[in-house]
Amino acid sequence: MTDAGLTPTQQPPLSPQASLEIDTDPVSTLWDQLFEHQSIRDQFIRAVRRFADGRTVPECYDVLEEQNVPYWLRSRILEVARGNRRDAWRLAADLVPKLGQGHASLEDLFATAQFFTDYLPDDQPSTLAVTINREFEDTPRRKREPICRLLAVLATGFDARIIATGRTQHWLAQHHREDLPGVSEWRETHHPAGDRVDDALEALDPDGRKVELLRQLEDEPAQTLSRHALRAMHDVDRSRISQLLVSEQDSLTELGLVAEFGPADDRTVELLEAGRQLLEQLDTQYGRHQVLSEAVSNTGTSSQQCRGPNNPYASHSRKPPVTA
């Protein structure tokens, strides 16, 4: 069972109620985008009927006024509550989605959004998949803040999954911690980098191709590379790189060291905080590792034979070094 709220992720959820995309458009576009989904329109109508259930007409008007629902929507809301199908369609498909545009203010939009979420069932919130693209970071703050405010309101009634790269999630935590509830704890709560580093140290060979992939990402200014670029750097079958990244046991994605984003035919790989910390820990041992490498070149002894109890990467259960 899921709870209402904002949850960061890098993978789209299965079967969301609605999928939204945030870039440089204003908040009114996001609101309109939400109501393009018939399932959301249906939920709004059910919320209206749930609101009116057990209330007299005067009581309904009083509550709508207290919640600052726009006055020109109040009578239509009551008509919908009475079962008027024509008004229900017009309210959910035309009037409400256009809030924030024309004569309707942003405050009208936010008040109606709060009214909507207040009367959603709270036993099993529907899931919203909200993709935040990097273009959002370059949008003026005066446009970003209303969008964050709407997300915060929606998160009171929906399970809002925020799909963004690790870098964008970190940026949101830095720049919008006052606008998005719980965002400042995202990286600590949902990205336990220390635990992931410990797991990765156990699972990965420091001489293996997976660590080499991490270092190639680290060398890039944005610490991202396309899958195509990574494949070109390695003389192995193209499917092998995909296995190392996402599909095999202890893949870099499964270990939480990298994330992928972008269209299926042009995926981009991003180094995450746990991946950076792993490389830092490996680098603290690099001098010792370099000595071992030199010993191998001078004596012909394999690096696997050189590993002993004083080597932090030694383990009786280790597999041979990954070479492909």
Tab-separated table of C-alpha atoms in Angstrom:
chain	number	residue	atom	x	y	z
A	1	MET	CA	0.000	0.000	0.000
A	2	THR	CA	1.328	3.412	-0.948
A	3	ASP	CA	0.925	6.697	0.894
A	4	ALA	CA	0.260	10.176	-0.415
A	5	GLY	CA	3.374	12.303	-0.697
A	6	LEU	CA	6.388	13.117	-2.845
A	7	THR	CA	8.808	10.294	-3.585
A	8	PRO	CA	11.977	10.649	-5.693
A	9	THR	CA	12.762	7.940	-8.212
A	10	GLN	CA	14.706	7.417	-11.404
A	11	GLN	CA	12.445	4.744	-12.851
A	12	PRO	CA	8.843	5.400	-13.983
A	13	PRO	CA	6.249	3.647	-11.795
A	14	LEU	CA	4.085	0.904	-13.228
A	15	SER	CA	0.597	1.957	-14.362
A	16	PRO	CA	0.396	5.502	-12.967
A	17	GLN	CA	-2.968	7.247	-12.935
A	18	ALA	CA	-1.412	10.077	-14.935
A	19	SER	CA	1.998	10.941	-16.351
A	20	LEU	CA	3.150	14.563	-16.304
A	21	GLU	CA	6.244	16.261	-17.665
A	22	ILE	CA	7.797	19.439	-16.308
A	23	ASP	CA	10.245	21.565	-18.278
A	24	THR	CA	9.885	25.286	-19.002
A	25	ASP	CA	6.087	25.581	-19.249
A	26	PRO	CA	4.103	27.517	-16.613
A	27	VAL	CA	2.092	25.904	-13.837
A	28	SER	CA	-1.182	26.395	-15.719
A	29	THR	CA	0.137	24.100	-18.457
A	30	LEU	CA	0.982	21.430	-15.888
A	31	TRP	CA	-2.526	21.681	-14.410
A	32	ASP	CA	-4.094	21.432	-17.865
A	33	GLN	CA	-1.815	18.476	-18.618
A	34	LEU	CA	-3.115	16.718	-15.505
A	35	PHE	CA	-6.720	17.020	-16.657
A	36	GLU	CA	-5.947	15.660	-20.105
A	37	HIS	CA	-6.239	12.256	-18.424
A	38	GLN	CA	-9.812	10.977	-18.309
A	39	SER	CA	-9.049	9.078	-15.111
A	40	ILE	CA	-8.203	12.383	-13.376
A	41	ARG	CA	-11.426	13.992	-14.614
A	42	ASP	CA	-13.367	11.040	-13.250
A	43	GLN	CA	-11.583	11.328	-9.917
A	44	PHE	CA	-12.390	15.039	-9.728
A	45	ILE	CA	-16.096	14.346	-10.279
A	46	ARG	CA	-16.059	11.643	-7.610
A	47	ALA	CA	-14.286	14.055	-5.246
A	48	VAL	CA	-17.037	16.635	-5.824
A	49	ARG	CA	-19.711	14.079	-4.983
A	50	ARG	CA	-17.810	12.924	-1.913
A	51	PHE	CA	-17.578	16.557	-0.773
A	52	ALA	CA	-21.344	17.108	-1.080
A	53	ASP	CA	-22.345	13.825	0.522
A	54	GLY	CA	-24.196	14.530	3.781
A	55	ARG	CA	-24.113	18.323	3.398
A	56	THR	CA	-26.993	20.674	2.738
A	57	VAL	CA	-26.744	23.147	-0.130
A	58	PRO	CA	-26.029	26.116	2.193
A	59	GLU	CA	-23.364	24.073	3.973
A	60	CYS	CA	-21.734	23.256	0.642
A	61	TYR	CA	-21.620	26.920	-0.346
A	62	ASP	CA	-20.142	27.861	3.028
A	63	VAL	CA	-17.364	25.271	2.752
A	64	LEU	CA	-16.561	26.208	-0.847
A	65	GLU	CA	-16.271	29.843	0.207
A	66	GLU	CA	-14.054	28.927	3.168
A	67	GLN	CA	-11.775	26.974	0.833
A	68	ASN	CA	-11.626	29.909	-1.608
A	69	VAL	CA	-12.927	27.831	-4.497
A	70	PRO	CA	-13.648	30.332	-7.332
A	71	TYR	CA	-17.181	31.665	-7.035
A	72	TRP	CA	-18.063	30.894	-10.662
A	73	LEU	CA	-17.322	27.198	-10.053
A	74	ARG	CA	-19.405	26.805	-6.903
A	75	SER	CA	-22.840	26.464	-8.491
A	76	ARG	CA	-21.476	24.067	-11.098
A	77	ILE	CA	-19.887	21.970	-8.359
A	78	LEU	CA	-23.305	21.716	-6.711
A	79	GLU	CA	-24.911	20.740	-10.020
A	80	VAL	CA	-22.315	17.999	-10.458
A	81	ALA	CA	-22.969	16.818	-6.912
A	82	ARG	CA	-26.653	16.479	-7.834
A	83	GLY	CA	-25.720	14.211	-10.739
A	84	ASN	CA	-25.853	16.625	-13.697
A	85	ARG	CA	-23.709	14.814	-16.290
A	86	ARG	CA	-23.447	17.732	-18.711
A	87	ASP	CA	-22.123	20.036	-15.994
A	88	ALA	CA	-19.811	17.268	-14.807
A	89	TRP	CA	-18.224	17.013	-18.239
A	90	ARG	CA	-17.890	20.777	-18.650
A	91	LEU	CA	-16.490	21.252	-15.155
A	92	ALA	CA	-13.820	18.544	-15.382
A	93	ALA	CA	-12.926	18.846	-19.065
A	94	ASP	CA	-13.186	22.580	-19.668
A	95	LEU	CA	-13.566	24.945	-16.712
A	96	VAL	CA	-11.230	23.414	-14.119
A	97	PRO	CA	-8.330	22.633	-16.515
A	98	LYS	CA	-8.266	26.282	-17.663
A	99	LEU	CA	-7.674	27.684	-14.177
A	100	GLY	CA	-4.599	29.883	-14.054
A	101	GLN	CA	-5.309	31.162	-17.544
A	102	GLY	CA	-7.239	34.257	-18.612
A	103	HIS	CA	-9.256	35.871	-15.813
A	104	ALA	CA	-8.670	32.985	-13.384
A	105	SER	CA	-5.772	33.613	-11.013
A	106	LEU	CA	-3.153	31.168	-9.793
A	107	GLU	CA	-4.767	31.355	-6.362
A	108	ASP	CA	-7.962	30.034	-7.966
A	109	LEU	CA	-5.945	27.142	-9.363
A	110	PHE	CA	-4.280	26.296	-6.030
A	111	ALA	CA	-7.547	26.544	-4.073
A	112	THR	CA	-9.278	24.194	-6.510
A	113	ALA	CA	-6.337	21.787	-6.448
A	114	GLN	CA	-6.505	21.684	-2.649
A	115	PHE	CA	-10.272	21.138	-2.785
A	116	PHE	CA	-9.671	18.235	-5.195
A	117	THR	CA	-7.068	16.491	-3.041
A	118	ASP	CA	-9.013	17.093	0.187
A	119	TYR	CA	-11.821	14.870	-1.057
A	120	LEU	CA	-9.807	12.075	-2.616
A	121	PRO	CA	-9.993	8.732	-0.803
A	122	ASP	CA	-7.000	8.377	1.500
A	123	ASP	CA	-6.946	4.584	1.819
A	124	GLN	CA	-5.006	3.960	-1.407
A	125	PRO	CA	-3.811	7.128	-3.196
A	126	SER	CA	-3.476	7.039	-6.963
A	127	THR	CA	0.010	7.382	-8.397
A	128	LEU	CA	1.191	10.330	-10.474
A	129	ALA	CA	4.375	9.959	-12.518
A	130	VAL	CA	5.967	13.420	-12.683
A	131	THR	CA	9.075	13.712	-14.843
A	132	ILE	CA	11.191	16.796	-14.135
A	133	ASN	CA	13.568	17.544	-16.986
A	134	ARG	CA	16.808	19.449	-16.584
A	135	GLU	CA	15.380	22.412	-18.484
A	136	PHE	CA	13.389	23.132	-15.342
A	137	GLU	CA	16.619	24.115	-13.586
A	138	ASP	CA	17.124	26.960	-16.074
A	139	THR	CA	13.570	28.273	-15.721
A	140	PRO	CA	13.201	31.549	-13.751
A	141	ARG	CA	12.403	30.991	-10.101
A	142	ARG	CA	9.140	32.955	-10.381
A	143	LYS	CA	7.896	30.203	-12.729
A	144	ARG	CA	9.384	27.302	-10.766
A	145	GLU	CA	7.861	28.183	-7.392
A	146	PRO	CA	4.195	27.897	-8.504
A	147	ILE	CA	4.964	24.521	-10.077
A	148	CYS	CA	6.519	23.290	-6.839
A	149	ARG	CA	3.549	24.651	-4.924
A	150	LEU	CA	1.135	22.696	-7.123
A	151	LEU	CA	3.204	19.529	-6.688
A	152	ALA	CA	3.109	20.013	-2.923
A	153	VAL	CA	-0.689	20.348	-3.018
A	154	LEU	CA	-1.141	17.309	-5.257
A	155	ALA	CA	1.095	15.309	-2.927
A	156	THR	CA	-1.480	15.719	-0.145
A	157	GLY	CA	-3.839	13.425	-2.066
A	158	PHE	CA	-1.705	11.546	-4.586
A	159	ASP	CA	1.332	9.304	-4.439
A	160	ALA	CA	3.459	11.659	-6.551
A	161	ARG	CA	6.586	9.971	-7.907
A	162	ILE	CA	9.144	12.580	-8.955
A	163	ILE	CA	11.176	11.084	-11.798
A	164	ALA	CA	14.473	12.927	-12.175
A	165	THR	CA	18.172	12.257	-12.417
A	166	GLY	CA	20.179	12.143	-9.224
A	167	ARG	CA	21.668	15.486	-10.143
A	168	THR	CA	18.247	17.115	-10.584
A	169	GLN	CA	16.973	15.589	-7.337
A	170	HIS	CA	19.980	17.041	-5.537
A	171	TRP	CA	19.336	20.409	-7.212
A	172	LEU	CA	15.703	20.354	-6.065
A	173	ALA	CA	16.856	19.604	-2.522
A	174	GLN	CA	19.178	22.606	-2.658
A	175	HIS	CA	16.882	25.135	-4.339
A	176	HIS	CA	13.329	24.126	-3.392
A	177	ARG	CA	13.520	22.556	0.035
A	178	GLU	CA	11.055	25.172	1.315
A	179	ASP	CA	8.611	24.528	-1.528
A	180	LEU	CA	8.544	20.718	-1.662
A	181	PRO	CA	7.770	18.845	1.568
A	182	GLY	CA	10.506	16.441	2.619
A	183	VAL	CA	12.757	17.189	-0.334
A	184	SER	CA	15.776	17.990	1.838
A	185	GLU	CA	15.693	14.425	3.199
A	186	TRP	CA	15.423	12.760	-0.192
A	187	ARG	CA	19.075	11.961	-0.605
A	188	GLU	CA	19.492	10.697	2.941
A	189	THR	CA	16.277	8.678	3.099
A	190	HIS	CA	15.957	7.336	-0.397
A	191	HIS	CA	19.604	7.246	-1.427
A	192	PRO	CA	21.564	5.633	1.412
A	193	ALA	CA	24.873	6.141	-0.360
A	194	GLY	CA	26.962	4.715	2.477
A	195	ASP	CA	25.082	1.406	2.477
A	196	ARG	CA	25.290	1.209	-1.294
A	197	VAL	CA	29.015	1.830	-1.262
A	198	ASP	CA	29.514	-0.975	1.256
A	199	ASP	CA	27.465	-3.333	-0.905
A	200	ALA	CA	29.381	-2.310	-4.017
A	201	LEU	CA	32.757	-2.858	-2.345
A	202	GLU	CA	31.669	-6.411	-1.606
A	203	ALA	CA	30.268	-7.045	-5.084
A	204	LEU	CA	32.720	-5.352	-7.466
A	205	ASP	CA	36.277	-6.130	-8.471
A	206	PRO	CA	38.387	-2.943	-8.408
A	207	ASP	CA	40.108	-4.151	-11.596
A	208	GLY	CA	36.840	-5.019	-13.325
A	209	ARG	CA	35.015	-3.452	-16.200
A	210	LYS	CA	32.215	-2.079	-14.022
A	211	VAL	CA	34.643	0.089	-12.073
A	212	GLU	CA	36.204	1.120	-15.373
A	213	LEU	CA	32.757	2.255	-16.552
A	214	LEU	CA	32.349	4.302	-13.373
A	215	ARG	CA	35.710	6.000	-13.909
A	216	GLN	CA	34.829	6.850	-17.502
A	217	LEU	CA	31.653	8.525	-16.274
A	218	GLU	CA	33.599	10.340	-13.550
A	219	ASP	CA	35.973	11.771	-16.155
A	220	GLU	CA	33.137	13.536	-17.985
A	221	PRO	CA	32.344	17.162	-16.979
A	222	ALA	CA	28.666	16.336	-16.363
A	223	GLN	CA	29.494	12.770	-15.285
A	224	THR	CA	27.141	11.425	-17.930
A	225	LEU	CA	27.661	9.478	-21.152
A	226	SER	CA	25.327	7.905	-23.641
A	227	ARG	CA	25.217	4.138	-23.819
A	228	HIS	CA	26.477	4.426	-27.386
A	229	ALA	CA	29.563	6.321	-26.212
A	230	LEU	CA	30.279	3.807	-23.458
A	231	ARG	CA	29.977	0.897	-25.881
A	232	ALA	CA	32.460	2.563	-28.215
A	233	MET	CA	35.020	2.674	-25.383
A	234	HIS	CA	34.979	-1.104	-24.858
A	235	ASP	CA	35.955	-3.917	-27.193
A	236	VAL	CA	33.111	-6.207	-26.154
A	237	ASP	CA	29.709	-7.137	-27.531
A	238	ARG	CA	27.253	-4.231	-27.255
A	239	SER	CA	24.888	-6.344	-25.155
A	240	ARG	CA	27.647	-6.853	-22.580
A	241	ILE	CA	27.666	-3.162	-21.660
A	242	SER	CA	23.893	-3.281	-21.177
A	243	GLN	CA	24.302	-6.278	-18.879
A	244	LEU	CA	26.921	-4.507	-16.786
A	245	LEU	CA	24.758	-1.406	-16.541
A	246	VAL	CA	21.283	-2.769	-15.925
A	247	SER	CA	20.422	-6.405	-16.517
A	248	GLU	CA	22.783	-8.756	-14.676
A	249	GLN	CA	23.008	-9.407	-10.943
A	250	ASP	CA	24.947	-6.643	-9.170
A	251	SER	CA	24.629	-4.393	-12.214
A	252	LEU	CA	25.689	-0.796	-11.669
A	253	THR	CA	22.037	0.287	-11.679
A	254	GLU	CA	21.004	-2.400	-9.199
A	255	LEU	CA	23.836	-1.355	-6.886
A	256	GLY	CA	22.624	2.258	-7.073
A	257	LEU	CA	25.879	3.567	-8.545
A	258	VAL	CA	24.464	4.840	-11.848
A	259	ALA	CA	21.072	5.769	-13.259
A	260	GLU	CA	19.760	5.915	-16.804
A	261	PHE	CA	17.391	8.391	-18.402
A	262	GLY	CA	16.211	9.392	-21.843
A	263	PRO	CA	14.417	7.528	-24.661
A	264	ALA	CA	14.861	3.775	-25.000
A	265	ASP	CA	16.929	4.083	-28.175
A	266	ASP	CA	19.230	6.774	-26.782
A	267	ARG	CA	19.757	6.111	-23.077
A	268	THR	CA	22.116	8.328	-21.094
A	269	VAL	CA	24.002	6.961	-18.086
A	270	GLU	CA	24.659	9.195	-15.065
A	271	LEU	CA	27.092	8.611	-12.212
A	272	LEU	CA	25.262	8.878	-8.872
A	273	GLU	CA	26.529	10.010	-5.489
A	274	ALA	CA	27.096	6.421	-4.339
A	275	GLY	CA	29.214	5.809	-7.442
A	276	ARG	CA	31.336	8.857	-6.695
A	277	GLN	CA	31.795	7.773	-3.091
A	278	LEU	CA	32.783	4.283	-4.195
A	279	LEU	CA	35.496	5.673	-6.461
A	280	GLU	CA	36.733	7.907	-3.640
A	281	GLN	CA	37.064	4.897	-1.365
A	282	LEU	CA	38.893	2.952	-4.046
A	283	ASP	CA	41.203	5.924	-4.556
A	284	THR	CA	42.148	5.939	-0.875
A	285	GLN	CA	43.619	2.493	-1.510
A	286	TYR	CA	44.994	3.336	-4.951
A	287	GLY	CA	48.620	3.664	-3.793
A	288	ARG	CA	48.575	0.161	-2.341
A	289	HIS	CA	46.794	-1.075	-5.452
A	290	GLN	CA	49.410	0.597	-7.630
A	291	VAL	CA	52.167	-1.219	-5.728
A	292	LEU	CA	50.383	-4.493	-6.362
A	293	SER	CA	50.067	-3.670	-10.053
A	294	GLU	CA	53.778	-2.909	-10.255
A	295	ALA	CA	54.563	-6.139	-8.451
A	296	VAL	CA	52.520	-8.019	-11.008
A	297	SER	CA	54.344	-6.390	-13.900
A	298	ASN	CA	57.752	-7.090	-12.311
A	299	THR	CA	57.197	-10.677	-11.201
A	300	GLY	CA	54.521	-11.961	-13.499
A	301	THR	CA	52.397	-12.895	-10.490
A	302	SER	CA	48.684	-12.426	-11.054
A	303	SER	CA	46.868	-9.717	-9.156
A	304	GLN	CA	44.524	-12.371	-7.780
A	305	GLN	CA	47.526	-14.124	-6.189
A	306	CYS	CA	48.750	-10.850	-4.715
A	307	ARG	CA	45.522	-10.341	-2.814
A	308	GLY	CA	45.883	-11.272	0.799
A	309	PRO	CA	44.351	-10.554	4.184
A	310	ASN	CA	45.832	-7.049	4.267
A	311	ASN	CA	44.221	-6.127	0.953
A	312	PRO	CA	40.828	-4.450	1.500
A	313	TYR	CA	39.510	-6.053	-1.684
A	314	ALA	CA	40.495	-9.601	-0.749
A	315	SER	CA	37.693	-12.059	-0.027
A	316	HIS	CA	37.586	-15.819	0.095
A	317	SER	CA	34.281	-15.698	-1.757
A	318	ARG	CA	35.382	-13.355	-4.552
A	319	LYS	CA	34.972	-14.342	-8.147
A	320	PRO	CA	37.834	-13.906	-10.633
A	321	PRO	CA	38.257	-10.328	-11.903
A	322	VAL	CA	35.552	-9.223	-14.324
A	323	THR	CA	37.033	-8.708	-17.760
A	324	ALA	CA	33.928	-8.359	-19.862
